[in-house]
Short mmCIF file of C-alpha atoms in Angstrom, two decimals:
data_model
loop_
_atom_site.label_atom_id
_atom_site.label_comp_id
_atom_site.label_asym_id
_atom_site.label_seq_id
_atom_site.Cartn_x
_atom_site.Cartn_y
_atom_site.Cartn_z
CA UNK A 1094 -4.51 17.97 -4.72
CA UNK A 1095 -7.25 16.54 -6.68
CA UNK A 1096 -5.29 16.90 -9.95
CA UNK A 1097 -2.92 14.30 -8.34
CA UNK A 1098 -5.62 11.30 -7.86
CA UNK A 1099 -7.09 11.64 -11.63
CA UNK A 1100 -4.86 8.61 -12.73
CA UNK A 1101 -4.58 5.88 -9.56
CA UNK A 1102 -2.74 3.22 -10.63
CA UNK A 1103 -0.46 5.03 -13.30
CA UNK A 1104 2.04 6.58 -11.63
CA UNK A 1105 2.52 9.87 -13.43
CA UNK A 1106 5.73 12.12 -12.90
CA UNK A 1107 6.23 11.32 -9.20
CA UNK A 1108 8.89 14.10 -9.04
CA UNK A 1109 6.36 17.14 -10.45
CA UNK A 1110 3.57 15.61 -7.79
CA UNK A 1111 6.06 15.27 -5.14
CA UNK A 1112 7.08 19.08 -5.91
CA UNK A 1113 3.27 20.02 -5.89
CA UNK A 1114 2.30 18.29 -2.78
CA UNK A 1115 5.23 20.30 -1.01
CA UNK A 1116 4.28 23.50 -2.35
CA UNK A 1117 0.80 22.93 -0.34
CA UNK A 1118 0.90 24.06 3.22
CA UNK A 1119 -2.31 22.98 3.96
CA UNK A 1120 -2.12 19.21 3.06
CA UNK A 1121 1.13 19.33 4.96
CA UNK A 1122 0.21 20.39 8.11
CA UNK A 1123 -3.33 17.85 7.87
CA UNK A 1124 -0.29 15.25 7.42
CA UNK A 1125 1.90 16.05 10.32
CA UNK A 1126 -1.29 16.42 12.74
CA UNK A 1127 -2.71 13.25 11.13
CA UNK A 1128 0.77 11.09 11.32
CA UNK A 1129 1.95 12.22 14.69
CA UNK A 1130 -1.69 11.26 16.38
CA UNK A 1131 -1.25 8.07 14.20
CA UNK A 1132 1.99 7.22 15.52
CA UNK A 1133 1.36 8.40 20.07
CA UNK A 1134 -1.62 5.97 19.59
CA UNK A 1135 0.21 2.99 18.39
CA UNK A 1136 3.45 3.37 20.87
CA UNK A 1137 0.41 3.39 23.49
CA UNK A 1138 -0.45 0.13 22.34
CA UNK A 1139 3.10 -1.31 22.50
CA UNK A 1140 4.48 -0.22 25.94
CA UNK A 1141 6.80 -3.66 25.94
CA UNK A 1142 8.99 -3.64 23.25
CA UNK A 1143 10.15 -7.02 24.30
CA UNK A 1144 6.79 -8.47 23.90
CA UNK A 1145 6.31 -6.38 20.63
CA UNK A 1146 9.70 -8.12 19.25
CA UNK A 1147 8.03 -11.62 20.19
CA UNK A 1148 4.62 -11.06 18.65
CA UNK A 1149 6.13 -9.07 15.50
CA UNK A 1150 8.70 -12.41 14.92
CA UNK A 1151 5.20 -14.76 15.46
CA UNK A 1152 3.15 -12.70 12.98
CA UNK A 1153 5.94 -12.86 10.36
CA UNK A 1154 6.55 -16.68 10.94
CA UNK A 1155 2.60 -17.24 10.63
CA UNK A 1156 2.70 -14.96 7.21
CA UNK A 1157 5.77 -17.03 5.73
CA UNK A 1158 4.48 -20.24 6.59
CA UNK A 1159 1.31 -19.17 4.79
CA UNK A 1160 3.18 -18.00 1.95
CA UNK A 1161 5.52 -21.17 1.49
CA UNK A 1162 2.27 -23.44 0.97
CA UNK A 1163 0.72 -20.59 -0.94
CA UNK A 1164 -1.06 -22.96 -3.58
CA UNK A 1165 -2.00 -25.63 -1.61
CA UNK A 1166 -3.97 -23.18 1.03
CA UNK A 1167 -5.25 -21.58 -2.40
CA UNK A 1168 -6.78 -24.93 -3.31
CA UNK A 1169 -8.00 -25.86 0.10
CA UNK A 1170 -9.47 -22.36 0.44
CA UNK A 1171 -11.82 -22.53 -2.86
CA UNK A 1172 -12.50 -26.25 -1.49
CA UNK A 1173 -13.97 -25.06 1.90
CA UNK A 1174 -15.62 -22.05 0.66
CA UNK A 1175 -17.33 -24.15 -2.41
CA UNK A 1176 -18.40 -27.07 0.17
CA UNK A 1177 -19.79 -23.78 2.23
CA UNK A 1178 -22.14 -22.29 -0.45
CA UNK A 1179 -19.37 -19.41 -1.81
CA UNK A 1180 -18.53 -19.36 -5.42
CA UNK A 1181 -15.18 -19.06 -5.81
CA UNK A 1182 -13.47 -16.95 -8.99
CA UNK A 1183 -9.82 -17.07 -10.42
CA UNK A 1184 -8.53 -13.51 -11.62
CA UNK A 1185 -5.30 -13.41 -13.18
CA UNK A 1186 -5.87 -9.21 -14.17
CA UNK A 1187 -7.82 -6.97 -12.93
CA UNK A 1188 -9.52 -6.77 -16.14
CA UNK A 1189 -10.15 -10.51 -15.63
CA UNK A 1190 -11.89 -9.50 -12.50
CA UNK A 1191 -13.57 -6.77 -13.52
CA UNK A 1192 -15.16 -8.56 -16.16
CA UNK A 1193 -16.09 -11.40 -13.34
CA UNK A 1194 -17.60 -8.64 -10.87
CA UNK A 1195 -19.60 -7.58 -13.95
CA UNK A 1196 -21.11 -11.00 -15.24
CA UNK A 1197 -22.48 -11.20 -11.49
CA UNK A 1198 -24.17 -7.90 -12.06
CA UNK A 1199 -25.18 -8.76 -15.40
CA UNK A 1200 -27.03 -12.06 -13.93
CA UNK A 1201 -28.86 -10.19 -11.19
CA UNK A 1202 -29.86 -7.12 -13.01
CA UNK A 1203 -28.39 -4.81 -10.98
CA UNK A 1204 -28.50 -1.33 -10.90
CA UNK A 1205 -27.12 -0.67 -7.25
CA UNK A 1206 -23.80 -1.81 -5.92
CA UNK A 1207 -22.38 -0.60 -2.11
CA UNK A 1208 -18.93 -1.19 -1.20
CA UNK A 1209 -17.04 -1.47 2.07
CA UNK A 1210 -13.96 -0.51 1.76
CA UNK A 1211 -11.70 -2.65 -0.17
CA UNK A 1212 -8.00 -1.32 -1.51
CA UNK A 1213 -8.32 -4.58 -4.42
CA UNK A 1214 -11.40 -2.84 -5.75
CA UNK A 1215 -9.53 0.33 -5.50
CA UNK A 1216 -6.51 -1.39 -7.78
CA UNK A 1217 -9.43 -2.67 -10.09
CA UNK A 1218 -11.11 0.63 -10.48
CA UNK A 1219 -14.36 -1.21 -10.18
CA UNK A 1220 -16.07 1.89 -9.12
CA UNK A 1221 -15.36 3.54 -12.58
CA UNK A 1222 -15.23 0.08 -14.16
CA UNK A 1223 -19.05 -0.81 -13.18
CA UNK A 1224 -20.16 3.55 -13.77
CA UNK A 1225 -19.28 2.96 -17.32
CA UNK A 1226 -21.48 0.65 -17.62
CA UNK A 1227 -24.83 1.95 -16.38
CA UNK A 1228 -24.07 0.63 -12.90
CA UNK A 1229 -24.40 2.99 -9.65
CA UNK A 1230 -21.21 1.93 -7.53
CA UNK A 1231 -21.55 3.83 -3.91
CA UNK A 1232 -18.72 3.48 -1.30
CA UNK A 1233 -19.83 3.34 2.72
CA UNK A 1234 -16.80 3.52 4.51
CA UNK A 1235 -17.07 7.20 5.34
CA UNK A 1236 -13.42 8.17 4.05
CA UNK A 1237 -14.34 6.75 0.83
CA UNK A 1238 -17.23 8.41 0.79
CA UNK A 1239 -15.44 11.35 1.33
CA UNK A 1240 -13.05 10.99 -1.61
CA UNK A 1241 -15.80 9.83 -3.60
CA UNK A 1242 -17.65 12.85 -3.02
CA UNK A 1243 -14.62 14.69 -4.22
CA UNK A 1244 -13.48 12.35 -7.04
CA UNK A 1245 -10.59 11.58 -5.69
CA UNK A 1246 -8.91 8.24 -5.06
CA UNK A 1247 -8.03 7.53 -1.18
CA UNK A 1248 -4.75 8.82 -0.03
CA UNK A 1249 -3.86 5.89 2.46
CA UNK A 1250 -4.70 2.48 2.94
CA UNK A 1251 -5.99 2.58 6.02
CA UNK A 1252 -7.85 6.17 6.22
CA UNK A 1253 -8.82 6.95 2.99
CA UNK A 1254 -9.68 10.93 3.80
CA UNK A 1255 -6.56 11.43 5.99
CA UNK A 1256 -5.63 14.23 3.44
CA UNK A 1257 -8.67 16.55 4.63
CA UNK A 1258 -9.53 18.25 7.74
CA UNK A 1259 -12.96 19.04 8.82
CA UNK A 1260 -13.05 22.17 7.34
CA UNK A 1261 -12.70 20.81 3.99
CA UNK A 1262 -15.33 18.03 4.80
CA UNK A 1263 -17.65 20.08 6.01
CA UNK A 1264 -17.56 22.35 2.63
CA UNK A 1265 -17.68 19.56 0.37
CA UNK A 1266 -21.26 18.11 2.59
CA UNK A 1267 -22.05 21.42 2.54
CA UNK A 1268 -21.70 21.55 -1.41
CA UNK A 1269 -22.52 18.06 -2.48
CA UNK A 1270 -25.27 16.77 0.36
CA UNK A 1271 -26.81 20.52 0.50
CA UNK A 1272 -26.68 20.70 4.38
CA UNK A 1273 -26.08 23.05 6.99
CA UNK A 1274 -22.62 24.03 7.19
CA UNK A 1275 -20.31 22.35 10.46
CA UNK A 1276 -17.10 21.59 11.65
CA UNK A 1277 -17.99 19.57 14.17
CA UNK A 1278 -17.04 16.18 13.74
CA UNK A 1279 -19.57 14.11 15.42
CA UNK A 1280 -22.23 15.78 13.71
CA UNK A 1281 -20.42 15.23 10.12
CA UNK A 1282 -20.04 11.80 11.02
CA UNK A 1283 -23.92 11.56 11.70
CA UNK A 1284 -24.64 13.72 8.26
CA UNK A 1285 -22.57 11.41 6.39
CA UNK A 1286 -24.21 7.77 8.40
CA UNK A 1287 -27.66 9.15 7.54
CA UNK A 1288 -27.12 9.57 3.85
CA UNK A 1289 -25.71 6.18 3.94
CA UNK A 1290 -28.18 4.18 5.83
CA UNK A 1291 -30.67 4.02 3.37
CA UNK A 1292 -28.27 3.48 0.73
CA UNK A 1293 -27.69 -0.59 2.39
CA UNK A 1294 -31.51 -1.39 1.54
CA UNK A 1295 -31.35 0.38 -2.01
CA UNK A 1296 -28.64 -1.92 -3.02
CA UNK A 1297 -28.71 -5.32 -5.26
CA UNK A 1298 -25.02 -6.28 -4.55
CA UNK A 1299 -22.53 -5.62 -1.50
CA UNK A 1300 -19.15 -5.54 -1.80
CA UNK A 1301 -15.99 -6.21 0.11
CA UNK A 1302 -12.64 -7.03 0.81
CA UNK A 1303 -10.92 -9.21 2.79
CA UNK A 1304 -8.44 -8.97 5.34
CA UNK A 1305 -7.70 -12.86 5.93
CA UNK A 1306 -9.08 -15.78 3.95
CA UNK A 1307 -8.72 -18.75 6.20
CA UNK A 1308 -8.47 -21.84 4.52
CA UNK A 1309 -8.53 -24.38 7.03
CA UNK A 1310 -12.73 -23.47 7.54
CA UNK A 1311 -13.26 -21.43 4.33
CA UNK A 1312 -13.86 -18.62 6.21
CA UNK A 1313 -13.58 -14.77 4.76
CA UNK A 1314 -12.44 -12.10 7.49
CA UNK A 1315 -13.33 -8.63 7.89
CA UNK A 1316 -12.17 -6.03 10.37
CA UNK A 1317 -13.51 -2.42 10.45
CA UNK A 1318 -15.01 -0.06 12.97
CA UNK A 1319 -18.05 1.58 11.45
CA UNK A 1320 -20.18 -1.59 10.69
CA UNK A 1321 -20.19 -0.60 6.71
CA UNK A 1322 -18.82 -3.63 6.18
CA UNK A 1323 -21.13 -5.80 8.40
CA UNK A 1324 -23.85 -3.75 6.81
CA UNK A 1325 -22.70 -4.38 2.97
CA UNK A 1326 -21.86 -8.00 3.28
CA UNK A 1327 -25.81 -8.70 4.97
CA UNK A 1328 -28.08 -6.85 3.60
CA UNK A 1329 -27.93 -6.90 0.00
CA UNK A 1330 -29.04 -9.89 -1.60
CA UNK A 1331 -25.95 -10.56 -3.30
CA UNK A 1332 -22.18 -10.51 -1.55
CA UNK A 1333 -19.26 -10.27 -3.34
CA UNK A 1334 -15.81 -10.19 -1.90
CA UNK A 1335 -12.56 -9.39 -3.91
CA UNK A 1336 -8.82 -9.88 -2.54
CA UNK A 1337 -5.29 -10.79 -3.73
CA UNK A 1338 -4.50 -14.48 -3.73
CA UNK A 1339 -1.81 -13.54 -0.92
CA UNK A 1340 -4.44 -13.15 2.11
CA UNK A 1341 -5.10 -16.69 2.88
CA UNK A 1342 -3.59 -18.10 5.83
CA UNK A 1343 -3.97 -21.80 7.13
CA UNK A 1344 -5.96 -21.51 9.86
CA UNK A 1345 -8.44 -19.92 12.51
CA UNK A 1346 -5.57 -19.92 15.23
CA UNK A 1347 -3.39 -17.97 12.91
CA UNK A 1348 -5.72 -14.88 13.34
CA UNK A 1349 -5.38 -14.20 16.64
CA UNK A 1350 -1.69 -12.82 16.39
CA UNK A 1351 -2.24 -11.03 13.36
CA UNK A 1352 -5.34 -9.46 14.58
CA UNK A 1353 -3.70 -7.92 17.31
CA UNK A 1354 -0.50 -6.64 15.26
CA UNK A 1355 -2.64 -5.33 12.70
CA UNK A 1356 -5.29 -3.47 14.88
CA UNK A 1357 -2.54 -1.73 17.18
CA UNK A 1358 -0.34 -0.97 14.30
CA UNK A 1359 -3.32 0.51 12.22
CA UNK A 1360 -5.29 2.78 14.40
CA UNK A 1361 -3.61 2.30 17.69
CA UNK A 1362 -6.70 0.14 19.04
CA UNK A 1363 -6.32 -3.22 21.05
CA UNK A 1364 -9.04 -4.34 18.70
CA UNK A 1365 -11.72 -3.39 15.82
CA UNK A 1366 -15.29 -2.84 16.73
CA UNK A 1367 -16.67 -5.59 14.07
CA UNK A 1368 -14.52 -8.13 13.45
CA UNK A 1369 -16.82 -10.35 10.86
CA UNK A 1370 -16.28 -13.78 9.68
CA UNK A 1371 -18.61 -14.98 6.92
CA UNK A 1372 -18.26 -18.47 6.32
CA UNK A 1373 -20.92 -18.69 3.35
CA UNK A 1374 -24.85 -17.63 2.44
CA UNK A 1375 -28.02 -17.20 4.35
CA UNK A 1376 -29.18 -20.80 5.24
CA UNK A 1377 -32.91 -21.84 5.19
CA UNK A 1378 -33.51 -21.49 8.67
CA UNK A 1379 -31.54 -18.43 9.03
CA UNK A 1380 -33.19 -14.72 9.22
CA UNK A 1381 -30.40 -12.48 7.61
CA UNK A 1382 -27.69 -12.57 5.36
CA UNK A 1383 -27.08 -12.51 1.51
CA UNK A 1384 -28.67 -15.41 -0.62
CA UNK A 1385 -25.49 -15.64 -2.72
CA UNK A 1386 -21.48 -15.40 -1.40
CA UNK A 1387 -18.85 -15.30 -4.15
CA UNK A 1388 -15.42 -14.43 -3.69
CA UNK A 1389 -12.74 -13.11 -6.81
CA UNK A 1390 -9.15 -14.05 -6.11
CA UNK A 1391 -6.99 -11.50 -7.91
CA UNK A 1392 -3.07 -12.26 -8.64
CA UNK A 1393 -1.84 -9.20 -10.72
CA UNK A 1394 1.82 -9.52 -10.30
CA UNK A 1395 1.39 -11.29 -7.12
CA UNK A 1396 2.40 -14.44 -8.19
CA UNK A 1397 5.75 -12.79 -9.73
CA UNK A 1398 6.85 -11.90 -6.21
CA UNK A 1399 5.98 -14.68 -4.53
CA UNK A 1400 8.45 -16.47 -7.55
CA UNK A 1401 11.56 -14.61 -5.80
CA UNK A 1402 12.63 -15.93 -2.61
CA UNK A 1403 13.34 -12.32 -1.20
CA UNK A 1404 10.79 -10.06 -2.95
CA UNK A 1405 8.01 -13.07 -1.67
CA UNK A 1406 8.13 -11.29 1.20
CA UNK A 1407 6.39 -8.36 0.00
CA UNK A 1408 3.73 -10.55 0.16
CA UNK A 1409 3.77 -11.00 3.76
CA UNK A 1410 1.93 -7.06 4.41
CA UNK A 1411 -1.41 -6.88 6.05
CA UNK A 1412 -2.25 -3.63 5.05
CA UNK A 1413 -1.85 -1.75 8.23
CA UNK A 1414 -0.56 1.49 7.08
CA UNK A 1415 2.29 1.71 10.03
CA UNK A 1416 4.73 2.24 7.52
CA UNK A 1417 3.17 5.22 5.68
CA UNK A 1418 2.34 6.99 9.00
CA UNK A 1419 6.52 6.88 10.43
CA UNK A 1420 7.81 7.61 6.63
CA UNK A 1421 9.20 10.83 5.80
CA UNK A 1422 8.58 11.04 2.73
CA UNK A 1423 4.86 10.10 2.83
CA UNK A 1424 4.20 12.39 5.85
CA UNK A 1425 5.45 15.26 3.62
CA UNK A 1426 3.68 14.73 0.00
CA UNK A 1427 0.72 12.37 1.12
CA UNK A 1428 -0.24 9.33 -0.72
CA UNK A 1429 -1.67 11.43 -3.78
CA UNK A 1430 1.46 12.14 -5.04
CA UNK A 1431 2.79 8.34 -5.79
CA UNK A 1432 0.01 8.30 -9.07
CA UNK A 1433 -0.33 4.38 -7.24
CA UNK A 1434 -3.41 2.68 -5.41
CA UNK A 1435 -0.64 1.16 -2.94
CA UNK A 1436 1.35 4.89 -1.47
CA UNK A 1437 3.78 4.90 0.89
CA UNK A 1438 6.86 2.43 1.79
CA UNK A 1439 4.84 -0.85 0.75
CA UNK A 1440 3.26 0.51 -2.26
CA UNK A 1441 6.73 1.14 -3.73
CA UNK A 1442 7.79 -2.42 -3.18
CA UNK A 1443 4.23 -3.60 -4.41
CA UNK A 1444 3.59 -1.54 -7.48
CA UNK A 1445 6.51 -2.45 -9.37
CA UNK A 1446 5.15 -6.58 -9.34
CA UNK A 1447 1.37 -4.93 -10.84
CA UNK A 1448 3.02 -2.07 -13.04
CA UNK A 1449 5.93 -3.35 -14.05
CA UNK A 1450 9.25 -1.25 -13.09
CA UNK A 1451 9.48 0.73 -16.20
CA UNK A 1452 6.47 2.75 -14.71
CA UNK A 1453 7.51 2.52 -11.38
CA UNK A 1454 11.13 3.21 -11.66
CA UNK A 1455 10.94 6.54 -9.18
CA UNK A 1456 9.20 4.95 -6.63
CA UNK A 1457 11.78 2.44 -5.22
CA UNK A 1458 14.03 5.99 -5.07
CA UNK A 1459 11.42 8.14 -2.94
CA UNK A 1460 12.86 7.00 -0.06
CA UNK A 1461 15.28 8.71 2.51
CA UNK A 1462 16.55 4.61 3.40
CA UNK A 1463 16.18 5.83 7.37
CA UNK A 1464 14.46 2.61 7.99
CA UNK A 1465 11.81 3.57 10.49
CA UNK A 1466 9.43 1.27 7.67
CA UNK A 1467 11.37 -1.80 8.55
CA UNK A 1468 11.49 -1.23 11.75
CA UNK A 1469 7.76 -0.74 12.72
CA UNK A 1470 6.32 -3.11 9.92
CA UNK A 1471 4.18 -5.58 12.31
CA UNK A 1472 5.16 -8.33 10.37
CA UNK A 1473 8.73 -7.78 10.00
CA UNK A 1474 8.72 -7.01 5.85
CA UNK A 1475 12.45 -5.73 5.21
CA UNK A 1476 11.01 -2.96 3.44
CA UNK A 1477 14.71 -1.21 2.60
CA UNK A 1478 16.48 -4.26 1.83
CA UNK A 1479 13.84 -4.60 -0.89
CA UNK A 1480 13.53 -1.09 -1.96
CA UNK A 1481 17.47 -1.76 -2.50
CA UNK A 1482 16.72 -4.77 -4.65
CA UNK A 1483 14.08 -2.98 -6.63
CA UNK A 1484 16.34 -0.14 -7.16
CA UNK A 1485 19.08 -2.79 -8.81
CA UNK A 1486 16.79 -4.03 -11.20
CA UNK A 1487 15.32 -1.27 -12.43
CA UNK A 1488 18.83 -0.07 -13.77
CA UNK A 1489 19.58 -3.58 -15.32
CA UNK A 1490 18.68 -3.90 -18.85
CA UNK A 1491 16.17 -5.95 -19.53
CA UNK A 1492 18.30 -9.35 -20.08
CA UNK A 1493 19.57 -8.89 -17.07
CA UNK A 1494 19.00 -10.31 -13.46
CA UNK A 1495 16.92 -13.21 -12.41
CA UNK A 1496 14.56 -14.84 -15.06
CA UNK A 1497 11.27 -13.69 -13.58
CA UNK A 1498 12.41 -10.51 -13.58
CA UNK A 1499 13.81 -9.91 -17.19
CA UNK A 1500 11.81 -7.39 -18.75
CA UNK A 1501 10.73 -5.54 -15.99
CA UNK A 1502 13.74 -3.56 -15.96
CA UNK A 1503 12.93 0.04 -16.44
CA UNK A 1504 14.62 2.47 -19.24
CA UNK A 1505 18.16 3.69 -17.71
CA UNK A 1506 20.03 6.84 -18.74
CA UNK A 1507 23.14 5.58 -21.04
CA UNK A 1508 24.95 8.51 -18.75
CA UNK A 1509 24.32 6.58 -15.70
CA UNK A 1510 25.55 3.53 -16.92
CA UNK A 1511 28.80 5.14 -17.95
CA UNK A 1512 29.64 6.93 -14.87
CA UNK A 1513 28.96 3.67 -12.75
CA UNK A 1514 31.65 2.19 -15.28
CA UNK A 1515 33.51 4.50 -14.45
CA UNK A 1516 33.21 4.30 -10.42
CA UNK A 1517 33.95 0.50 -10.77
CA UNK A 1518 36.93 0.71 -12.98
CA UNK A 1519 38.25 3.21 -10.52
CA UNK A 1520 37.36 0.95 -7.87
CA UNK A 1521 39.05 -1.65 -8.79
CA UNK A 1522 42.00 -0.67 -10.60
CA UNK A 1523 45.07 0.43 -7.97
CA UNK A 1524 46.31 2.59 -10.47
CA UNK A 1525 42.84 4.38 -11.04
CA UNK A 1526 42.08 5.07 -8.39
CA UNK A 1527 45.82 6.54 -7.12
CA UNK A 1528 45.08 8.94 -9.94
CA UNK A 1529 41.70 9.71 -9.15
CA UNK A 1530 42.74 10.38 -5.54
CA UNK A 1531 45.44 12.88 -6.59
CA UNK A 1532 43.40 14.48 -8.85
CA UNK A 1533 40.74 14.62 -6.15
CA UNK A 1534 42.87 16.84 -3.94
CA UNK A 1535 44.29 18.35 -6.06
CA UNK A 1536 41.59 19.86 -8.15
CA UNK A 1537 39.32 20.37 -5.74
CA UNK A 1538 38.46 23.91 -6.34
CA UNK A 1539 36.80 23.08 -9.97
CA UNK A 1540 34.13 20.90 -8.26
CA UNK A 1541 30.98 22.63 -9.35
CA UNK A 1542 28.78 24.35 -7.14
CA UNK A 1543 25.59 23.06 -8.41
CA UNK A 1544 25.46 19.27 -9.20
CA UNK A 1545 21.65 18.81 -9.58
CA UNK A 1546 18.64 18.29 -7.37
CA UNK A 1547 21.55 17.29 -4.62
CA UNK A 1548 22.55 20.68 -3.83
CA UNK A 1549 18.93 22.38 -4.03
CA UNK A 1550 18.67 21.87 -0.82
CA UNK A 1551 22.26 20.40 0.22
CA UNK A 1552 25.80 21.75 0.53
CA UNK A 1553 27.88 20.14 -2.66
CA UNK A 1554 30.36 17.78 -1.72
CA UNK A 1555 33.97 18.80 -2.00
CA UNK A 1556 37.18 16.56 -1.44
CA UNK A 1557 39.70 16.72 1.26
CA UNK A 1558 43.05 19.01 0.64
CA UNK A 1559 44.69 15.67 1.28
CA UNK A 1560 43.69 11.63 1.09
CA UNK A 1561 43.38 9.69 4.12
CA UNK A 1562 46.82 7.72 2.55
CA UNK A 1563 48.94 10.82 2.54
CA UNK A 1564 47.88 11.69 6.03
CA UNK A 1565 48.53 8.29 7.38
CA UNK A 1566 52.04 8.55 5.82
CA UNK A 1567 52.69 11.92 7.37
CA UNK A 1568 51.78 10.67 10.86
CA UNK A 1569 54.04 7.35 10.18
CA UNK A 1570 56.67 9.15 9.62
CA UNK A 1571 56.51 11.35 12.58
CA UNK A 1572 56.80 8.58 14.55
#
């Protein structure tokens, strides 16, 4: 599946990929093992649904209330974090930021950058953005280190390697690290943690992301469970965090809620094993830490969602990966196939806002509508209502729709557009559709047997010998 993680971020003939990842036992039965663990451990964590209801309605009130003073709590943020010793940076692109990660480099000389894991630096390609320029770029969360080692791009938000089982890990250490060959986990685990380790005091620069930028204290907040991300944001002289100008909320008490939705929801723990809050640099009198905290605020199509009343609340995820793991779709073709940094049920209602629809137009459509995504999203996102909405505009041309969407819309078949003529003149027209209806019946044994991709794997549709109308007359009159 490696072919299908060359281009992340340009999604590239989702059908074909989707087709592909099918066709490939192995990654499918990796994903059903992976998702049905994934989903037992976080009904474990949520044995009162009542309570779940309560906590999922507080999370999304806390995430909306964040959003609806979104530039103020912007403005206090880089306020706090400037009178705490961070440097703060403005990125409308990511070539913006890119080029802001870079000068940072430039002014330290660095040769050596380690990253925790971070999906922003993931939708900035920094890793190949910073190779290409002479820079070493080495990821220490061990599923990216895993896909790094296989040039790949991660396959979910949340576990980057969830794609691979250990007998695919332990070839590719076996191949790239030239050790002994295992499938045991622990000791993989070890291999890969003692490779790493000396990496942390090799490196010039640490990177991160952030899960919550809290503006009330200027505080940046990390969760993760291996201590990569304590260990890149302390060590290295220089720390710089990236995330989307959506993560800020308003204050420390705003955490607590989320912290527990997004821990459960993610990997089915009560909590992280690090949760770290860095607040700014080393201080004189202090033993550890980085001499230098800055922090790149990235919109890239953020800010056009959070223009639109109902697509703002895209804007409201907190990355937990719930959705992906109770989808059908992404259970069966992995994250690989959606060409996209962001996979799944929320990466097809956030790519569009970075990508534009035109090259995102299949993505709203890979979905089977069953709503589990909705239904499980820990902060309440109405993920189908808005795949609905996206699927609207991308068929409107592009002087369509509301302002802040006009050309976005994505190129739409002039056949399409004719037949749903068609269905609304019918639709609306008495006489129409009285004709339609008899023809229906009527000349129901020259409906085709094969009508496209439907019947592939579906019986085609065929009409009743008789409309509901002349049935209810018949019984009428029998009375």
């Amino acid at each position: 599946m490696s072919n299908l993680a060359d281009l992340p971020g340009v999604p590239i003939e989702f059908k074909r990929n989707a087709r592909e990842a099918l066709g490939d036992g192995q990654l499918r039965r990796n994903f059903r093992g992976a998702m049905d663990f994934l989903m037992a451990k976080r009904l474990a964590q949520f044995p009162d649904t009542d309570e779940l209801e309560r906590l999922r309605a507080f999370g999304n009130r806390v995430r909306a209330r964040a959003l609806s003073k979104l530039p103020d709590l912007l403005e206090r943020l880089e306020a706090n974090l400037t009178r705490n010793g961070v440097k703060v940076h403005w990125a409308e692109t990511v070539e913006e930021a890119n080029a802001i990660v870079h000068s940072i480099v430039q002014a330290h000389e660095a040769k050596k950058v380690i990253k925790g894991k971070s999906m922003v630096s993931e939708e900035m390609e920094m890793n190949h953005f910073l190779g290409d320029r002479g820079v070493d770029c080495l990821e220490s969360d061990m599923g990216e280190f895993i896909v790094q080692l296989r040039e790949e791009k991660p396959s979910h938000i949340i576990m980057p390697a969830i794609h691979l089982n250990a007998g695919q890990v332990a070839s590719l250490f076996h191949d790239k690290l030239e050790v002994d060959y295992t499938e045991d986990v622990d000791r993989l685990i070890q291999i890969g943690r003692e490779t790493l380790r000396r990496k942390f005091f090799e490196a010039d620069i640490g990177v991160s992301g952030v899960n919550f930028a809290i503006a009330e204290t200027g505080t940046l907040l990390l969760v993760e469970n291996e201590g990569n991300g304590r260990m890149s944001t302390t060590v290295p002289p220089v720390h710089i965090a990236v995330t989307g100008i959506e993560k800020v909320v308003e204050n420390l008490r705003d955490v607590i809620p989320l912290l527990s939705l997004l821990t459960r929801s993610a990997t089915g723990q009560p909590i992280t094993t690090y949760v770290n809050m860095i607040s700014g640099p080393r201080k004189a009198d202090e033993l550890d830490g980085p001499r230098e905290v800055h922090l790149v605020l990235l919109d890239n199509g953020r800010s056009q969602a959070f223009a639109d009343g109902e697509l703002r609340q895209t804007l409201n995820c907190i990355r937990c990966g719930a959705c992906m793991n109770h989808c059908p779709v992404y259970t069966r073709i992995g994250g690989h196939a959606y060409g996209t940094v962001y996979p799944g049920p929320i990466g097809k209602i956030v790519t569009p806002h970075m990508l534009g629809l035109e090259k995102t137009r299949d993505l709203p459509t890979a979905s089977s509508m069953c709503g589990a995504c909705g239904e499980v999203c820990p902060v309440k996102i109405p993920i189908p209502a808005l795949l609905r909405r996206l699927r609207e505009e991308a068929v409107r041309a592009p002087d369509e729709g509301p302002h802040h969407m006009r050309g976005q819309g994505a190129k739409y078949s002039a056949k399409e557009r004719m037949i749903w003529k068609a269905w609304k003149a019918v639709n609306t027209s008495p006489g129409l559709y009285r004709v339609a209806r008899f023809a229906g019946t009527r000349l129901r044994g020259l409906m085709p047997s094969n009508i496209g991709p439907w019947t592939e794997h579906h019986a085609p549709p065929k009409p009743a010998a008789r409309s509901l109308h002349e049935l209810a007359r018949d019984h009428l009159g029998d009375e």
